[in-house]
Coordinates of N, CA and C in Angstrom, one line a residue:
M20 N -35.8 -12.4 40.9 CA -35.5 -13.1 39.6 C -35.9 -12.3 38.4
T21 N -37.1 -11.7 38.5 CA -37.6 -10.9 37.4 C -36.8 -9.6 37.2
T22 N -36.2 -9.1 38.2 CA -35.4 -7.9 38.1 C -34.1 -8.2 37.4
E23 N -33.6 -9.4 37.5 CA -32.4 -9.8 36.9 C -32.4 -9.8 35.4
R24 N -33.5 -10.3 34.8 CA -33.6 -10.4 33.3 C -33.5 -9.0 32.7
P25 N -34.1 -8.0 33.1 CA -33.9 -6.7 32.5 C -32.5 -6.2 32.5
K26 N -31.8 -6.5 33.6 CA -30.4 -6.1 33.7 C -29.5 -6.8 32.6
I27 N -29.8 -8.1 32.4 CA -29.0 -8.9 31.4 C -29.4 -8.3 30.0
A28 N -30.6 -8.1 29.7 CA -31.0 -7.5 28.4 C -30.3 -6.2 28.2
Y29 N -30.3 -5.4 29.3 CA -29.7 -4.1 29.2 C -28.2 -4.2 28.9
I30 N -27.5 -5.1 29.6 CA -26.1 -5.3 29.3 C -25.8 -5.8 27.9
M31 N -26.6 -6.8 27.5 CA -26.5 -7.5 26.2 C -26.6 -6.4 25.1
K32 N -27.5 -5.5 25.3 CA -27.8 -4.5 24.3 C -26.5 -3.7 24.0
Y33 N -25.7 -3.4 25.0 CA -24.5 -2.6 24.9 C -23.4 -3.5 24.3
V34 N -23.4 -4.7 24.7 CA -22.3 -5.7 24.2 C -22.5 -5.8 22.7
V35 N -23.8 -6.0 22.2 CA -24.0 -6.1 20.8 C -23.7 -4.8 20.1
L36 N -23.9 -3.7 20.7 CA -23.6 -2.4 20.1 C -22.1 -2.3 19.9
V37 N -21.3 -2.6 20.9 CA -19.8 -2.6 20.8 C -19.3 -3.5 19.8
L38 N -19.9 -4.7 19.7 CA -19.5 -5.7 18.6 C -19.8 -5.2 17.2
I39 N -20.9 -4.5 17.0 CA -21.2 -4.0 15.7 C -20.3 -2.9 15.4
I40 N -20.0 -2.0 16.3 CA -19.0 -0.9 16.0 C -17.6 -1.5 15.7
A41 N -17.2 -2.5 16.4 CA -15.9 -3.1 16.2 C -15.9 -3.7 14.8
F42 N -17.0 -4.4 14.4 CA -17.1 -5.0 13.1 C -17.0 -4.0 12.0
V43 N -17.7 -2.9 12.1 CA -17.6 -1.8 11.1 C -16.2 -1.2 11.0
V44 N -15.6 -1.0 12.1 CA -14.2 -0.4 12.1 C -13.3 -1.4 11.4
I45 N -13.3 -2.7 11.7 CA -12.5 -3.7 11.0 C -12.8 -3.7 9.6
L46 N -14.0 -3.7 9.2 CA -14.4 -3.7 7.8 C -13.9 -2.5 7.0
M47 N -14.0 -1.4 7.6 CA -13.5 -0.1 7.0 C -11.9 -0.2 6.8
L48 N -11.2 -0.7 7.8 CA -9.8 -0.8 7.7 C -9.4 -1.7 6.6
N49 N -10.1 -2.9 6.5 CA -9.7 -3.8 5.5 C -10.1 -3.5 4.1
M50 N -11.1 -2.7 3.9 CA -11.6 -2.3 2.6 C -11.2 -1.0 2.1
S51 N -10.5 -0.2 3.0 CA -10.1 1.1 2.6 C -8.9 1.0 1.7
G52 N -8.6 2.1 1.1 CA -7.4 2.2 0.2 C -6.1 2.4 1.0
S53 N -5.2 3.1 0.5 CA -3.9 3.3 1.1 C -3.5 4.7 0.9
S54 N -2.7 5.2 1.8 CA -2.1 6.5 1.6 C -0.6 6.3 1.1
R55 N -0.2 5.1 0.8 CA 1.1 4.9 0.2 C 1.1 5.4 -1.3
A56 N 2.3 5.8 -1.7 CA 2.5 6.3 -3.1 C 2.4 5.1 -4.0
F57 N 1.9 5.4 -5.2 CA 1.8 4.4 -6.3 C 3.1 3.6 -6.5
E58 N 4.2 4.4 -6.6 CA 5.5 3.8 -6.9 C 5.9 2.8 -5.8
D59 N 5.5 3.0 -4.5 CA 5.9 2.1 -3.5 C 5.0 0.8 -3.6
V60 N 3.7 1.0 -3.9 CA 2.9 -0.2 -4.0 C 3.3 -1.0 -5.2
A61 N 3.6 -0.3 -6.3 CA 4.0 -1.0 -7.6 C 5.3 -1.8 -7.3
Q62 N 6.2 -1.2 -6.6 CA 7.5 -1.8 -6.3 C 7.3 -3.1 -5.5
D63 N 6.4 -3.1 -4.5 CA 6.1 -4.2 -3.7 C 5.5 -5.3 -4.6
V64 N 4.5 -5.0 -5.4 CA 3.9 -6.0 -6.3 C 4.9 -6.5 -7.3
E65 N 5.7 -5.7 -7.9 CA 6.7 -6.1 -8.9 C 7.7 -7.1 -8.3
S66 N 8.1 -6.9 -7.0 CA 9.0 -7.8 -6.4 C 8.4 -9.2 -6.2
A67 N 7.1 -9.4 -6.2 CA 6.5 -10.7 -6.1 C 6.3 -11.3 -7.5
L68 N 6.4 -10.6 -8.6 CA 6.1 -11.1 -9.9 C 7.2 -12.0 -10.4
N69 N 6.8 -13.0 -11.2 CA 7.7 -13.9 -11.9 C 8.2 -13.2 -13.2
T70 N 9.3 -12.4 -13.1 CA 9.7 -11.6 -14.2 C 10.4 -12.4 -15.3
E71 N 10.6 -13.7 -15.1 CA 11.1 -14.6 -16.2 C 9.9 -14.8 -17.2
E72 N 8.7 -14.8 -16.7 CA 7.6 -15.1 -17.6 C 6.8 -13.8 -18.0
L73 N 6.9 -12.8 -17.1 CA 6.2 -11.5 -17.4 C 7.1 -10.4 -17.6
T74 N 6.8 -9.6 -18.6 CA 7.6 -8.4 -18.9 C 6.8 -7.1 -18.8
R75 N 7.4 -6.1 -18.3 CA 6.7 -4.8 -18.2 C 6.4 -4.3 -19.6
Q76 N 5.1 -3.8 -19.8 CA 4.7 -3.3 -21.1 C 4.6 -1.8 -21.1
E77 N 4.7 -1.3 -22.2 CA 4.6 0.2 -22.4 C 3.2 0.6 -22.3
D78 N 3.0 1.9 -22.2 CA 1.6 2.5 -22.1 C 0.8 2.2 -23.4
S79 N 1.5 2.1 -24.5 CA 0.8 1.9 -25.8 C 0.2 0.5 -25.8
Q80 N 0.9 -0.5 -25.2 CA 0.4 -1.9 -25.2 C -0.8 -1.9 -24.2
F81 N -0.7 -1.2 -23.1 CA -1.8 -1.1 -22.2 C -3.1 -0.5 -22.9
K82 N -2.9 0.5 -23.7 CA -4.0 1.2 -24.4 C -4.5 0.2 -25.4
R83 N -3.7 -0.5 -26.1 CA -4.1 -1.5 -27.1 C -5.0 -2.6 -26.5
N84 N -4.5 -3.1 -25.4 CA -5.2 -4.2 -24.7 C -6.4 -3.9 -23.9
F85 N -6.4 -2.7 -23.3 CA -7.5 -2.4 -22.4 C -8.4 -1.2 -22.9
G86 N -7.9 -0.5 -24.0 CA -8.6 0.7 -24.5 C -8.6 1.9 -23.6
L87 N -7.7 1.9 -22.7 CA -7.6 3.0 -21.7 C -6.3 3.8 -21.9
N88 N -6.3 5.1 -21.6 CA -5.1 5.9 -21.8 C -4.4 6.0 -20.4
A89 N -3.2 5.6 -20.3 CA -2.4 5.6 -19.1 C -2.3 7.0 -18.5
A90 N -2.2 8.0 -19.3 CA -2.1 9.3 -18.8 C -3.3 9.8 -18.0
D91 N -4.4 9.2 -18.1 CA -5.6 9.5 -17.4 C -5.6 9.1 -15.9
Y92 N -4.6 8.3 -15.5 CA -4.5 7.8 -14.2 C -3.3 8.2 -13.5
S93 N -3.3 8.1 -12.1 CA -2.2 8.5 -11.3 C -1.0 7.6 -11.5
G94 N -1.3 6.3 -11.8 CA -0.2 5.4 -12.0 C -0.7 4.1 -12.7
V95 N 0.1 3.5 -13.6 CA -0.3 2.3 -14.3 C 1.0 1.4 -14.3
M96 N 0.8 0.2 -13.9 CA 1.9 -0.9 -14.0 C 1.2 -2.0 -14.7
Y97 N 1.7 -2.4 -15.9 CA 1.1 -3.5 -16.7 C 2.2 -4.4 -17.1
Y98 N 2.1 -5.7 -16.7 CA 3.0 -6.8 -17.1 C 2.2 -7.8 -17.8
S99 N 2.8 -8.4 -18.9 CA 2.1 -9.5 -19.6 C 3.2 -10.4 -20.1
S100 N 2.8 -11.6 -20.5 CA 3.7 -12.6 -21.0 C 4.1 -12.2 -22.4
S101 N 5.3 -12.5 -22.7 CA 5.8 -12.2 -24.1 C 5.4 -13.3 -25.0
A102 N 5.0 -14.5 -24.5 CA 4.5 -15.6 -25.3 C 3.1 -15.4 -25.7
S103 N 2.9 -15.5 -27.0 CA 1.5 -15.3 -27.5 C 0.5 -16.3 -27.1
M104 N 1.0 -17.5 -26.7 CA 0.1 -18.5 -26.2 C -0.2 -18.5 -24.7
S105 N 0.2 -17.4 -24.1 CA 0.0 -17.3 -22.6 C -1.0 -16.2 -22.3
A106 N -1.9 -16.4 -21.4 CA -2.9 -15.4 -21.0 C -2.4 -14.6 -19.8
D107 N -1.2 -14.9 -19.3 CA -0.7 -14.3 -18.0 C -0.5 -12.8 -18.2
E108 N -1.1 -12.1 -17.3 CA -0.9 -10.6 -17.2 C -1.2 -10.1 -15.8
V109 N -0.6 -9.0 -15.4 CA -0.9 -8.4 -14.1 C -1.0 -6.9 -14.4
L110 N -2.0 -6.3 -13.8 CA -2.3 -4.9 -14.0 C -2.5 -4.2 -12.6
L111 N -1.9 -3.1 -12.4 CA -2.1 -2.3 -11.2 C -2.3 -0.9 -11.6
I112 N -3.5 -0.3 -11.2 CA -3.8 1.1 -11.6 C -4.2 1.9 -10.3
C113 N -3.7 3.1 -10.3 CA -4.2 4.0 -9.3 C -5.0 5.1 -10.0
V114 N -6.3 5.1 -9.7 CA -7.2 6.1 -10.4 C -7.1 7.4 -9.7
R115 N -7.5 8.5 -10.4 CA -7.4 9.8 -9.9 C -8.7 10.1 -9.1
S116 N -9.8 9.5 -9.6 CA -11.1 9.8 -9.0 C -11.9 8.5 -8.9
D117 N -12.9 8.5 -8.0 CA -13.7 7.3 -7.9 C -14.6 7.0 -9.1
D118 N -14.8 8.0 -9.9 CA -15.6 7.8 -11.1 C -14.9 6.9 -12.1
Q119 N -13.5 6.9 -12.1 CA -12.8 6.1 -13.0 C -12.8 4.6 -12.7
V120 N -13.1 4.2 -11.5 CA -13.1 2.8 -11.1 C -14.0 2.0 -12.0
Q121 N -15.2 2.5 -12.2 CA -16.1 1.7 -13.0 C -15.6 1.5 -14.5
D122 N -15.0 2.5 -15.0 CA -14.4 2.4 -16.4 C -13.3 1.4 -16.4
V123 N -12.5 1.4 -15.4 CA -11.4 0.4 -15.4 C -11.9 -1.0 -15.2
T124 N -12.8 -1.2 -14.3 CA -13.3 -2.6 -14.1 C -14.1 -3.1 -15.3
A125 N -14.8 -2.2 -16.0 CA -15.5 -2.6 -17.2 C -14.5 -3.0 -18.3
A126 N -13.4 -2.2 -18.4 CA -12.3 -2.6 -19.4 C -11.7 -3.9 -19.1
I127 N -11.5 -4.2 -17.8 CA -10.9 -5.5 -17.4 C -11.8 -6.6 -17.7
E128 N -13.1 -6.4 -17.5 CA -14.1 -7.5 -17.8 C -14.1 -7.7 -19.3
E129 N -14.0 -6.7 -20.1 CA -14.0 -6.8 -21.6 C -12.7 -7.5 -22.0
R130 N -11.6 -7.2 -21.3 CA -10.4 -7.9 -21.7 C -10.4 -9.4 -21.4
I131 N -11.0 -9.8 -20.2 CA -11.2 -11.2 -19.9 C -12.0 -11.9 -20.9
A132 N -13.2 -11.3 -21.3 CA -14.1 -11.9 -22.2 C -13.4 -12.1 -23.6
S133 N -12.6 -11.1 -24.0 CA -11.9 -11.1 -25.3 C -10.9 -12.2 -25.3
R134 N -10.1 -12.3 -24.2 CA -9.1 -13.3 -24.1 C -9.6 -14.7 -24.0
K135 N -10.8 -14.9 -23.3 CA -11.4 -16.2 -23.2 C -11.8 -16.6 -24.6
N136 N -12.3 -15.7 -25.4 CA -12.7 -16.0 -26.8 C -11.5 -16.4 -27.6
D137 N -10.4 -15.8 -27.4 CA -9.2 -16.1 -28.1 C -8.7 -17.5 -27.8
F138 N -8.7 -17.9 -26.5 CA -8.1 -19.1 -26.1 C -9.1 -20.3 -26.0
E139 N -10.4 -20.1 -26.1 CA -11.3 -21.1 -25.8 C -11.3 -22.3 -26.7
G140 N -10.9 -22.4 -27.8 CA -10.9 -23.7 -28.6 C -9.6 -24.5 -28.5
Y141 N -8.5 -23.8 -28.4 CA -7.3 -24.5 -28.5 C -6.3 -24.5 -27.3
A142 N -6.7 -23.7 -26.3 CA -5.8 -23.6 -25.1 C -6.7 -23.6 -23.9
P143 N -7.3 -24.7 -23.5 CA -8.2 -24.7 -22.4 C -7.6 -24.4 -21.1
E144 N -6.3 -24.7 -20.9 CA -5.7 -24.3 -19.6 C -5.5 -22.8 -19.5
E145 N -5.3 -22.1 -20.6 CA -5.2 -20.7 -20.5 C -6.6 -20.1 -20.3
A146 N -7.7 -20.7 -20.9 CA -9.0 -20.2 -20.6 C -9.4 -20.4 -19.2
K147 N -8.9 -21.5 -18.6 CA -9.2 -21.8 -17.2 C -8.5 -20.7 -16.3
L148 N -7.3 -20.3 -16.6 CA -6.7 -19.2 -15.9 C -7.5 -17.9 -16.0
L149 N -8.1 -17.7 -17.1 CA -8.9 -16.5 -17.3 C -10.2 -16.6 -16.4
D150 N -10.7 -17.8 -16.3 CA -11.9 -18.0 -15.4 C -11.5 -17.7 -14.0
D151 N -10.3 -18.0 -13.6 CA -9.8 -17.9 -12.2 C -9.1 -16.5 -12.0
A152 N -9.2 -15.6 -12.9 CA -8.6 -14.3 -12.8 C -9.0 -13.6 -11.5
V153 N -8.1 -12.9 -10.9 CA -8.4 -12.2 -9.6 C -8.4 -10.7 -9.9
Q154 N -9.4 -10.0 -9.2 CA -9.5 -8.6 -9.2 C -9.7 -8.1 -7.8
S155 N -9.2 -6.9 -7.6 CA -9.4 -6.3 -6.3 C -9.4 -4.8 -6.5
V156 N -10.4 -4.1 -5.8 CA -10.5 -2.7 -5.8 C -10.4 -2.3 -4.3
R157 N -9.3 -1.6 -4.0 CA -9.1 -1.1 -2.6 C -8.8 0.4 -2.7
G158 N -9.8 1.1 -2.3 CA -9.7 2.6 -2.4 C -9.6 3.0 -3.8
R159 N -8.5 3.7 -4.2 CA -8.3 4.1 -5.5 C -7.3 3.2 -6.3
Y160 N -7.0 2.1 -5.7 CA -6.1 1.1 -6.4 C -7.0 0.0 -6.9
I161 N -6.6 -0.4 -8.2 CA -7.3 -1.5 -8.8 C -6.2 -2.5 -9.3
F162 N -6.4 -3.8 -8.9 CA -5.5 -4.8 -9.2 C -6.2 -5.9 -10.0
Y163 N -5.5 -6.5 -11.0 CA -6.0 -7.5 -11.8 C -4.9 -8.5 -12.2
A164 N -5.1 -9.8 -12.1 CA -4.0 -10.7 -12.4 C -4.6 -12.0 -13.0
V165 N -4.0 -12.5 -14.1 CA -4.3 -13.8 -14.7 C -3.0 -14.5 -14.6
S166 N -2.9 -15.6 -13.8 CA -1.7 -16.3 -13.7 C -1.9 -17.5 -12.8
A167 N -1.1 -18.5 -12.9 CA -1.2 -19.6 -11.9 C -0.8 -19.1 -10.5
D168 N 0.0 -18.0 -10.5 CA 0.4 -17.4 -9.2 C -0.5 -16.2 -8.8
A169 N -1.7 -16.1 -9.4 CA -2.5 -14.9 -9.2 C -2.8 -14.6 -7.7
Q170 N -3.1 -15.7 -7.0 CA -3.4 -15.5 -5.6 C -2.2 -14.9 -4.8
Q171 N -1.0 -15.4 -5.2 CA 0.2 -14.9 -4.5 C 0.4 -13.4 -4.9
Y172 N 0.1 -13.0 -6.1 CA 0.3 -11.6 -6.5 C -0.8 -10.8 -5.8
L173 N -2.0 -11.3 -5.7 CA -3.0 -10.6 -5.0 C -2.7 -10.3 -3.5
E174 N -2.0 -11.3 -2.9 CA -1.6 -11.2 -1.5 C -0.5 -10.2 -1.4
A175 N 0.4 -10.1 -2.4 CA 1.5 -9.1 -2.3 C 0.8 -7.7 -2.5
F176 N -0.2 -7.6 -3.3 CA -0.9 -6.3 -3.5 C -1.6 -5.9 -2.1
G177 N -2.3 -6.8 -1.5 CA -2.9 -6.6 -0.3 C -2.0 -6.2 0.8
N178 N -0.8 -6.8 0.9 CA 0.2 -6.5 1.9 C 0.9 -5.2 1.7
S179 N 0.9 -4.8 0.4 CA 1.6 -3.5 0.1 C 0.8 -2.3 0.5
L180 N -0.5 -2.5 0.7 CA -1.3 -1.3 1.1 C -1.1 -1.1 2.5

């Protein structure tokens, strides 16, 4: 009976090791970026957007709203509502280097704070949308959405990678 316990412990040690390795592999697959081209990812995300409410914006509007230059990135897709009383917007960026990720996420946080300040007294439902804004960083892709359909857009982004 005493010889059986060391065998079980020996076997369990390897079972736990295999489970840890499997967990790390799954985690890396889910958190890694994509080898797909920006245009393909952008097209997949665009097909999920409600283009009746959101319109594609020029690079100058992106720079005005986020303080970033679109030419510094591999790709930028920016949609926002044409209505001034709407906080809806969707942004997809492919950075050239990992160093740029922090700059973009900081600009997104500043944009959210600024927009909350704009809407906080007279449009509480828009401020709530900003509170529920979704962001995702997957490899070199950064996704940001403020919308009632933000989770649907995030899912389209995740599936496109």
